[in-house]
Amino acid sequence: MMELVCPAGTPAALRAAVEAGAHAVYCGFADETNARNFPGLNFSRAELAEGAAFAHRQGAKVLVAINTFPQAGRQALWHRAVADAAAAGADAVILADLGLVAHAAEAHPGLRRHLSVQAAAANPDVINFYAETFGVRRVVLPRVLSVAEIAAINREIDAESEVFVFGGLCVMAEGRCALSSYATGLSPNMNGVCSPPSHVVYAEEGAALAARLGGFTIQRSAKGAPAPYPTLCKGCFTSAGTTGHVFEDPASLDASELIPALAGAGVTALKIEGRQRSRAYVKEVVKSFRAAVEAVATGRPVPAGQLARLSEGQAATTGAYAKTWR
Amino acid sequence: MELTVGPNQFFWDAASWRDFYARLADEAPVGRVVLGELVCSKRLPFYQAEIPGAVERLQAAGKAVAMTSLALVTLKRERGLTAELAATGLEVEVNDLTALAHLPEGAAFSVGPLVNVYNEGTLGWLASRGARRICLPPELPPGPLGVLAGASPMPVEVWGWGRLPLAISARCYHARLHERAKDSCQFVCDRDPDGRAVDTLDGQKFLAVNGVQTLSAACASAAHALPGLRAAGVAALRLSPQAEGFVEVCRLFRDLADGRIDAAELDARARPLAPGGAFCDGFLTGAAGVAWSGA
């Protein structure tokens, strides 16, 4: 059966995910060492140790995301996070920074290393470089690849692959995007945040509601109409007289129907985005996907259509996996 | 302070490309030029035949020359192109770590601004692998930039001029804006030799698209940050090519670095040449990247 890797933003979400059938959960420490550095989320050292013990008793694994890029002069914070993850019983760390991968390989050779999607390793040559040089065992593939491209990569690499199947969707190559810091000063790579709420202002303008990020108006909707969160790359812009979603429509990823194809493409693990999501959301999504991977493992069709209402902004897309824009 | 010309980010026809590098060789007071295709592998066949001549002319003019890798390597063809770079005999500027995978152990290379070098660990690892020079990522704030410039065993470059490379995608925004699929784009990005403006809903100039790349609308300028960068030990400013007036931009930065003009004069004379007509330097002051300290 394909491994289901599920988000745990809090200890309660970790328990919910494991009880709902997650084969593995991923989580991070409550600081800028992880790419979901949001207020009220993430784990203390003690919580991680307890969470890992709980997950292990249920036969699930715990993967610790330390997937921002260590800041010069403060690398010790990231090094300590790797050491503490190992001490807490983590089954693997998910890393993005070249220097941190090198450090982990040297200082914690027994700790399994996964390459974060933030490392944007998008072809077999660079994946094998990480595998051969640093003993990376699994790569989380960028969300820019089609199923056929994923299959081709898997034929050539000496590592497991993990792909996102549900939740938020980056349009840009992850870990290679400074749009957020250009507008707000805070970025996924440095601060673990993108288009942060601290820089969002909503303004009522007659019958409309405008959303500004860092002072830039990137969304305007009729009052009372659904207003998706103003993430920069999913905003509305004008270019040479054309107004619309220049980069991407505000849809979220749902690749559940592609699970059989992804299995055929040699993918080891399926990842669900959403460490910022509620325990109830995690439970429901994990249950659905567990049923789906079990169905696929026994040659049955994927149970259809249960997840639509959980998709962000109501619309769902299969993303790059089934490229219509290639 | 040395000046490096970064790889052209845009799609120009072969004649414009050739003329640009000829003028650069003959007239621009810069010591180093990085060329080749950074953004989209589909553009390369249109001007590839011009590259050897440009390299020869630049070298004859006494300039150091390096070839950039692509910023995002996914297709088989792109992997092949990246592998071939190592065989050109020229220094390779790695802008995707894929290029590193193809460089023989011990081969000298440089590291471009699109490789994530945020800390001493990564910088040190790359130096030990053979990196001889590095251009830091544009979003790096002044504190970490100072730490890295101070700690680096190799010369450090900082983004000095030009629209900032903010993001790269597998998806082509030029094709999307023209309602075309990427594979039948008909090379429509050639209509915007400095990128296509993307404004906010209130008409604020904000971003520019360039095929699969997203840039700042404002033109970054390190003119006001120069004293601080020099004090931090930064060795070079990187000037990014634009379609018009680029040799003049190089001269202005040479004059600034040599103390013949001050930052205010550079602003005044360079503003008409700046793509988008506005400046930014927020990343160099620790603010949002779009901020401008010279206002």
XYZ file of C-alpha atoms in Angstrom:
621
model
C 0.000 0.000 0.000
C 1.160 3.544 -0.696
C 2.236 5.390 2.422
C -0.070 8.188 3.496
C 1.833 11.161 4.960
C -0.455 13.493 6.860
C -0.164 16.957 8.370
C 0.008 17.520 12.103
C 0.067 21.181 13.067
C -0.703 20.360 16.686
C -0.458 17.349 19.007
C -4.244 16.993 18.764
C -4.049 16.891 14.955
C -1.278 14.312 15.194
C -3.480 12.021 17.261
C -6.446 12.635 14.961
C -4.377 11.830 11.872
C -2.934 8.640 13.349
C -6.345 7.467 14.562
C -7.844 8.204 11.138
C -5.309 5.950 9.447
C -2.193 7.985 8.655
C 0.851 5.813 8.013
C 3.044 8.774 8.848
C 2.547 12.289 10.120
C 4.762 15.294 9.558
C 5.158 18.185 11.932
C 7.576 20.897 12.953
C 8.903 22.835 15.909
C 7.252 26.092 16.958
C 9.795 28.422 15.389
C 11.133 29.529 12.007
C 12.845 26.192 11.360
C 9.732 24.971 9.582
C 7.752 26.270 6.644
C 4.440 26.520 8.514
C 5.618 28.930 11.188
C 2.169 30.199 12.138
C 0.993 31.412 15.552
C -0.572 28.653 17.657
C 0.846 25.850 15.510
C 3.592 23.307 15.874
C 5.324 21.351 18.594
C 7.477 21.872 21.647
C 10.262 19.343 22.232
C 8.194 17.545 24.876
C 5.112 17.486 22.647
C 7.128 15.980 19.812
C 8.513 13.236 22.048
C 4.996 12.425 23.305
C 3.582 12.580 19.803
C 6.277 10.275 18.451
C 5.692 7.778 21.254
C 1.948 7.843 20.574
C 2.401 7.417 16.825
C 4.888 4.576 17.275
C 2.507 2.723 19.581
C -0.071 2.887 16.765
C 2.454 1.773 14.170
C 2.743 5.208 12.517
C 5.865 7.211 11.753
C 6.731 10.795 12.591
C 8.594 12.974 10.103
C 9.900 16.313 11.325
C 9.981 19.175 8.824
C 12.996 21.425 9.315
C 12.542 22.870 5.895
C 13.312 26.557 5.959
C 16.763 27.857 5.079
C 18.923 28.492 8.162
C 19.771 32.126 8.634
C 23.436 33.113 8.505
C 24.732 33.709 12.012
C 21.921 31.652 13.569
C 22.474 28.189 12.117
C 22.642 26.688 15.595
C 18.845 26.960 15.891
C 18.429 24.651 12.877
C 21.189 22.281 13.960
C 19.541 21.978 17.368
C 16.194 21.257 15.712
C 17.730 18.292 13.853
C 19.369 17.002 17.021
C 16.155 17.415 19.031
C 14.094 15.664 16.359
C 16.482 12.724 16.537
C 16.330 12.713 20.343
C 12.517 12.804 20.302
C 12.410 9.639 18.237
C 11.607 11.099 14.829
C 11.668 8.538 12.025
C 13.034 11.089 9.576
C 13.744 14.774 9.105
C 12.525 16.672 6.049
C 15.192 19.149 4.977
C 15.531 21.734 2.215
C 18.838 23.520 2.758
C 21.960 22.051 1.183
C 24.128 22.988 4.165
C 21.634 21.554 6.639
C 21.388 18.290 4.698
C 25.184 18.094 4.776
C 25.181 18.809 8.516
C 22.525 16.182 9.249
C 24.345 13.568 7.179
C 27.524 14.203 9.111
C 26.205 14.779 12.640
C 23.285 12.316 12.585
C 24.130 9.627 10.039
C 21.566 7.248 11.545
C 18.696 9.699 11.151
C 16.751 9.156 7.928
C 16.836 12.194 5.640
C 14.041 13.251 3.308
C 14.420 16.107 0.844
C 11.697 18.730 1.249
C 9.654 20.016 -1.649
C 11.295 23.345 -0.770
C 14.544 22.005 -2.232
C 12.824 21.995 -5.656
C 14.636 18.865 -6.823
C 12.815 18.428 -10.128
C 14.877 15.922 -12.120
C 16.739 12.624 -11.614
C 20.216 14.167 -11.825
C 19.776 16.479 -8.876
C 17.816 13.906 -6.872
C 20.573 11.356 -7.340
C 23.093 14.032 -6.385
C 21.347 14.410 -3.008
C 20.977 10.646 -2.620
C 24.600 9.863 -3.441
C 26.210 12.809 -1.671
C 24.116 12.938 1.490
C 22.309 9.623 1.684
C 18.901 11.212 1.143
C 16.376 8.369 1.113
C 13.243 10.112 -0.070
C 12.458 13.179 -2.135
C 9.235 15.158 -1.975
C 8.701 16.077 -5.598
C 7.866 19.633 -6.677
C 4.276 20.237 -7.666
C 5.348 21.220 -11.174
C 5.587 17.710 -12.598
C 3.102 15.618 -14.552
C 2.417 11.964 -13.739
C 4.407 10.918 -16.804
C 7.348 13.042 -15.662
C 7.120 11.537 -12.178
C 7.167 8.032 -13.624
C 10.236 8.911 -15.687
C 11.992 10.311 -12.625
C 11.219 7.230 -10.556
C 12.749 4.987 -13.205
C 16.056 6.791 -12.808
C 16.427 7.648 -9.139
C 17.933 5.803 -6.244
C 15.479 7.135 -3.664
C 11.808 6.965 -2.763
C 9.448 9.651 -4.008
C 6.628 11.384 -2.205
C 4.070 13.618 -3.925
C 1.392 16.028 -2.742
C -2.152 14.865 -3.414
C -4.353 17.268 -1.499
C -4.480 20.794 -0.086
C -2.785 24.074 -0.894
C -0.922 24.320 -4.144
C 2.170 26.352 -4.932
C 2.242 27.696 -8.464
C 5.919 28.586 -8.454
C 8.800 26.194 -7.952
C 8.786 25.867 -4.177
C 11.761 27.196 -2.322
C 12.567 29.374 -5.319
C 10.012 32.113 -4.703
C 10.565 35.557 -3.194
C 7.209 37.072 -4.143
C 6.086 37.201 -0.521
C 9.218 38.909 0.759
C 9.132 41.357 -2.138
C 5.692 42.545 -0.982
C 5.979 42.014 2.778
C 9.573 41.333 3.818
C 8.672 37.819 5.002
C 9.216 34.725 2.874
C 8.735 30.967 2.982
C 12.477 30.359 2.677
C 13.575 32.671 5.477
C 10.585 32.946 7.775
C 8.415 29.931 7.058
C 5.471 32.088 5.949
C 3.955 33.145 2.623
C 1.660 36.156 2.174
C 1.408 36.430 5.982
C -1.859 37.512 7.659
C 0.091 40.210 9.516
C 0.399 42.043 6.183
C -3.169 41.522 4.932
C -5.640 44.390 5.149
C -9.277 44.129 4.077
C -11.057 47.312 3.072
C -14.764 47.819 2.475
C -15.266 49.861 -0.670
C -18.991 50.390 -1.196
C -20.380 47.041 -2.338
C -16.920 45.472 -2.615
C -14.338 44.051 -0.281
C -10.728 44.690 -1.301
C -7.841 42.623 0.025
C -4.389 44.187 0.135
C -1.153 42.394 0.814
C 1.669 44.700 1.841
C -0.435 47.555 0.434
C -0.969 45.877 -2.959
C -4.584 45.289 -3.959
C -4.650 41.719 -5.236
C -8.281 40.810 -4.730
C -11.657 42.522 -4.878
C -14.905 40.657 -4.395
C -18.531 41.567 -3.920
C -19.393 41.927 -0.244
C -20.830 38.679 1.049
C -19.307 36.644 -1.804
C -16.633 34.083 -0.895
C -13.264 35.828 -0.633
C -10.348 33.408 -0.801
C -7.295 34.261 1.289
C -5.101 36.730 -0.663
C -2.127 34.512 -1.413
C 0.084 36.453 -3.758
C 0.384 34.046 -6.679
C -3.370 33.404 -6.606
C -4.321 37.061 -6.614
C -6.012 39.056 -9.344
C -3.893 41.352 -11.485
C -4.031 43.444 -14.638
C -1.628 43.063 -17.522
C -1.978 45.049 -20.739
C -5.717 45.466 -20.277
C -6.402 41.895 -19.232
C -7.586 41.439 -15.656
C -7.657 38.068 -13.970
C -5.650 35.408 -12.228
C -2.432 35.961 -14.129
C -0.600 33.158 -12.329
C -3.171 30.658 -11.141
C -6.834 30.410 -10.335
C -7.400 30.075 -6.599
C -8.045 26.330 -6.644
C -6.562 23.763 -4.336
C -5.082 20.433 -5.220
C -7.108 17.237 -5.230
C -5.270 14.420 -6.977
C -7.263 11.621 -5.332
C -8.498 10.363 -8.702
C -4.875 10.092 -9.842
C -3.769 7.774 -7.036
C -3.789 4.685 -9.290
C -1.687 6.540 -11.866
C 0.715 7.740 -9.185
C 1.014 4.187 -7.873
C 1.790 3.063 -11.401
C 4.391 5.831 -11.620
C 6.294 4.248 -8.743
C 5.442 6.825 -6.088
C 6.102 5.556 -2.550
C 4.167 8.060 -0.486
C 1.259 10.466 -0.845
C 1.334 13.713 1.066
C -1.531 15.819 2.299
C -0.851 19.530 2.778
C -2.380 21.438 5.680
C -0.562 21.693 8.987
C -2.510 24.907 9.509
C -5.816 22.996 9.263
C -8.123 21.917 12.082
C -8.147 18.510 13.690
C -11.597 17.826 12.230
C -10.397 18.646 8.703
C -7.320 16.448 9.088
C -9.397 13.571 10.379
C -11.843 13.719 7.486
C -9.208 14.082 4.752
C -7.018 11.331 6.191
C -9.961 8.921 6.457
C -10.901 9.516 2.829
C -7.373 9.077 1.560
C -6.760 5.997 3.674
C -9.845 4.452 2.093
C -8.555 5.500 -1.312
C -5.072 3.984 -0.938
C -6.579 0.799 0.454
C -8.918 0.622 -2.520
C -6.061 1.141 -4.954
C -3.922 -1.461 -3.174
C -6.635 -4.057 -3.732
C -7.376 -2.993 -7.287
C -10.676 -1.279 -6.548
C -11.572 2.190 -7.894
C -10.956 5.289 -5.782
C -14.147 6.222 -3.885
C -15.260 9.433 -5.591
C -16.155 12.941 -4.634
C -16.018 13.022 -0.838
C -13.417 15.725 -0.543
C -14.791 18.484 -2.733
C -16.286 20.491 0.107
C -12.961 20.540 1.933
C -11.124 22.132 -0.966
C -9.927 25.683 -0.530
C -11.930 28.265 -2.473
C -14.398 25.506 -3.463
C -12.627 24.711 -6.735
C -10.242 21.791 -6.972
C -7.606 20.972 -9.549
C -5.361 18.057 -10.337
C -2.570 20.620 -10.646
C 0.398 19.860 -12.807
C -0.101 16.092 -12.576
C -2.477 16.205 -15.510
C -1.094 19.250 -17.263
C -3.634 20.938 -19.459
C -1.395 23.947 -20.001
C 1.683 22.157 -21.243
C 34.105 47.163 -6.359
C 33.940 44.922 -9.414
C 31.019 44.813 -11.813
C 29.562 41.596 -13.215
C 26.949 41.437 -15.932
C 24.476 38.655 -15.154
C 22.847 36.446 -17.789
C 20.163 38.096 -19.890
C 16.819 37.031 -18.447
C 14.717 37.944 -21.481
C 14.081 36.621 -24.968
C 15.715 38.736 -27.660
C 16.168 37.901 -31.322
C 19.610 36.788 -32.431
C 20.606 40.148 -33.935
C 19.706 42.073 -30.787
C 21.466 39.472 -28.682
C 24.621 39.690 -30.787
C 24.639 43.490 -30.770
C 24.119 43.608 -27.023
C 27.184 41.464 -26.280
C 29.262 43.189 -28.947
C 28.610 46.563 -27.330
C 29.231 45.081 -23.907
C 32.609 43.775 -25.063
C 33.614 46.994 -26.745
C 32.197 49.664 -24.460
C 31.077 48.511 -21.000
C 33.461 49.024 -18.048
C 32.742 45.615 -16.490
C 35.161 42.840 -15.611
C 32.985 39.816 -15.879
C 30.061 38.630 -17.978
C 27.792 35.639 -17.428
C 25.819 34.611 -20.484
C 23.657 31.801 -21.771
C 20.018 30.863 -21.185
C 18.710 31.145 -17.654
C 14.936 31.130 -18.005
C 13.569 28.962 -20.831
C 15.353 26.234 -22.776
C 13.065 26.777 -25.765
C 14.678 30.151 -26.451
C 18.206 28.880 -26.799
C 18.088 27.593 -30.413
C 17.252 31.103 -31.619
C 20.589 32.592 -30.578
C 22.776 29.635 -29.669
C 24.928 30.098 -32.782
C 25.860 33.589 -31.577
C 27.302 32.440 -28.262
C 30.824 31.372 -29.351
C 31.395 34.677 -31.141
C 30.191 36.648 -28.141
C 32.407 34.675 -25.780
C 35.418 35.251 -28.012
C 34.778 38.977 -28.318
C 34.230 39.414 -24.577
C 37.373 37.481 -23.743
C 39.386 39.426 -26.314
C 38.185 42.565 -24.533
C 39.712 41.222 -21.325
C 36.503 40.200 -19.617
C 36.075 37.013 -17.641
C 33.236 34.913 -19.061
C 31.030 32.265 -17.475
C 28.038 30.313 -18.810
C 24.876 30.078 -16.737
C 22.851 26.938 -16.193
C 19.083 27.020 -16.541
C 17.242 28.111 -13.412
C 14.832 25.159 -13.464
C 15.746 21.871 -15.095
C 12.961 19.361 -15.634
C 12.937 18.053 -19.222
C 15.320 15.528 -20.686
C 16.518 18.107 -23.205
C 17.251 20.500 -20.355
C 19.221 17.882 -18.477
C 21.255 17.325 -21.632
C 21.905 21.038 -22.042
C 22.990 21.250 -18.422
C 25.362 18.323 -18.821
C 26.873 19.907 -21.946
C 27.727 23.084 -20.048
C 30.399 21.267 -18.115
C 32.070 20.376 -21.398
C 32.266 23.919 -22.801
C 35.515 24.579 -20.968
C 34.091 27.840 -19.658
C 33.337 28.457 -16.020
C 29.788 27.345 -15.234
C 27.540 29.535 -13.112
C 25.280 27.114 -11.286
C 21.741 28.469 -11.041
C 20.150 25.088 -10.325
C 22.007 22.443 -8.351
C 21.402 20.055 -11.249
C 24.422 21.665 -12.891
C 26.530 20.676 -9.907
C 25.555 17.062 -10.427
C 27.197 17.234 -13.862
C 30.390 19.018 -12.848
C 33.317 16.717 -12.170
C 34.567 16.730 -8.582
C 37.132 19.512 -8.216
C 36.017 21.479 -11.280
C 35.813 25.201 -10.645
C 32.395 26.807 -10.840
C 30.527 29.841 -9.618
C 27.199 30.004 -7.838
C 24.425 32.233 -9.174
C 21.715 34.155 -7.345
C 19.031 31.516 -7.934
C 20.758 28.915 -5.775
C 19.553 29.087 -2.184
C 22.625 30.156 -0.255
C 21.310 31.595 2.977
C 23.952 30.505 5.471
C 27.568 29.646 6.204
C 26.908 25.908 6.085
C 25.693 25.986 2.499
C 28.303 28.516 1.413
C 31.081 26.477 3.015
C 29.874 23.245 1.456
C 29.795 24.819 -2.009
C 33.266 26.325 -1.497
C 34.645 22.925 -0.533
C 33.017 21.460 -3.656
C 34.922 23.923 -5.853
C 32.879 27.149 -5.932
C 35.138 30.102 -6.737
C 32.591 32.887 -6.608
C 29.051 33.439 -5.471
C 26.218 35.852 -6.181
C 23.913 35.802 -3.157
C 20.116 35.413 -3.462
C 18.513 38.855 -3.892
C 16.103 38.449 -0.952
C 18.908 38.034 1.602
C 18.585 40.745 4.309
C 21.588 42.912 5.256
C 22.434 41.083 8.508
C 22.851 37.600 7.001
C 24.406 39.176 3.898
C 27.107 40.736 6.088
C 27.732 37.449 7.889
C 28.143 35.587 4.588
C 30.297 38.244 2.937
C 32.518 38.221 6.025
C 32.723 34.436 6.212
C 33.104 33.666 2.517
C 36.404 32.240 1.300
C 35.430 33.351 -2.217
C 34.406 36.686 -3.719
C 30.786 37.590 -3.024
C 28.502 39.369 -5.473
C 25.238 41.116 -4.724
C 22.357 42.022 -7.062
C 23.141 45.580 -8.107
C 20.778 46.543 -10.914
C 17.774 45.229 -12.776
C 14.359 43.713 -12.328
C 14.609 41.161 -9.532
C 14.122 37.478 -10.334
C 11.416 36.643 -7.783
C 10.063 33.270 -8.891
C 10.363 30.545 -11.476
C 7.639 28.129 -12.478
C 7.085 25.216 -14.811
C 4.152 27.177 -16.141
C 4.562 29.915 -18.755
C 2.681 33.114 -17.886
C 3.286 34.718 -21.222
C 1.604 31.738 -22.874
C -1.206 31.845 -20.313
C -1.811 35.572 -20.886
C -2.043 34.893 -24.618
C -4.301 31.878 -24.027
C -1.779 29.484 -25.464
C -0.429 26.225 -24.149
C 3.220 26.246 -23.181
C 4.208 23.862 -25.965
C 2.596 26.102 -28.585
C 3.653 29.428 -27.081
C 4.936 30.693 -30.442
C 7.643 32.415 -28.412
C 5.333 35.242 -27.539
C 7.620 36.428 -24.718
C 9.769 38.049 -27.416
C 7.252 40.893 -27.531
C 8.355 42.095 -24.111
C 12.138 42.531 -24.181
C 12.203 43.648 -20.530
C 9.221 41.617 -19.301
C 5.480 42.269 -19.362
C 4.060 44.494 -16.637
C 1.628 42.994 -14.146
C -0.212 45.666 -12.150
C -2.478 45.369 -9.143
C -6.240 45.881 -9.352
C -5.638 49.496 -8.342
C -3.100 50.026 -11.090
C -0.046 49.847 -8.832
C 3.021 48.692 -10.736
C 3.968 45.487 -8.993
C 5.413 42.582 -10.982
C 6.532 41.639 -14.479
C 6.299 38.267 -16.177
C 8.935 36.863 -18.486
C 7.838 33.472 -19.734
C 8.120 31.068 -16.801
C 9.788 33.719 -14.665
C 8.246 36.384 -12.444
C 10.203 39.578 -11.810
C 9.737 42.760 -9.839
C 8.175 45.616 -11.784
C 10.597 48.006 -10.117
C 14.242 47.995 -11.070
C 16.465 47.085 -8.138
C 19.388 49.415 -7.581
C 22.107 48.923 -4.981
C 23.407 52.471 -5.455
C 22.442 53.662 -1.978
C 23.523 50.438 -0.307
C 26.980 50.534 -1.862
C 28.922 51.918 1.146
C 27.421 49.254 3.419
C 28.080 46.476 0.918
C 31.676 47.603 0.517
C 32.162 47.701 4.292
C 30.702 44.193 4.555
C 33.322 42.908 2.142
C 31.156 42.461 -0.942
C 33.447 42.185 -3.959
C 31.117 42.852 -6.857
C 27.761 44.196 -7.959
C 25.739 42.240 -10.489
C 24.065 44.275 -13.218
C 21.256 42.514 -15.046
C 20.841 43.115 -18.794
C 18.027 45.184 -20.268
C 17.133 45.952 -23.853
C 18.062 49.648 -23.958
C 20.705 51.823 -22.318
C 22.593 49.065 -20.595
C 26.093 50.239 -21.394
C 25.149 53.594 -19.878
C 23.961 51.788 -16.726
C 27.329 49.999 -16.502
C 29.173 53.313 -16.859
C 27.065 54.943 -14.159
C 27.800 52.132 -11.711
C 31.502 52.284 -12.583
C 31.427 56.017 -11.885
C 29.563 55.467 -8.626
C 31.924 52.750 -7.442
C 34.932 54.907 -8.306
C 33.515 57.929 -6.520
C 33.038 60.119 -9.580
C 29.303 60.455 -8.935
C 27.126 59.908 -5.856
C 24.017 57.753 -5.469
C 21.667 60.689 -5.970
C 23.265 61.487 -9.295
C 23.099 57.853 -10.345
C 19.394 57.851 -9.455
C 18.725 60.916 -11.521
C 20.638 59.721 -14.572
C 19.618 56.056 -14.384
C 15.921 56.525 -13.695
C 15.000 57.114 -17.358
C 16.826 53.870 -18.164
C 15.213 51.770 -15.420
C 12.736 49.137 -16.687
C 9.402 49.999 -15.106
C 10.592 53.524 -14.346
C 10.891 52.966 -10.586
C 13.577 51.754 -8.203
C 13.596 49.394 -5.252
C 16.256 48.307 -2.769
C 14.223 47.014 0.168
C 15.975 43.634 0.353
C 19.264 45.453 0.932
C 17.845 47.522 3.791
C 15.937 44.731 5.552
C 12.529 45.992 4.404
C 10.051 44.480 1.943
C 11.918 44.083 -1.328
C 9.762 46.650 -3.094
C 10.784 49.460 -0.713
C 13.082 52.201 -1.961
C 15.471 54.035 0.327
C 16.280 56.817 -2.117
C 12.778 58.318 -2.138
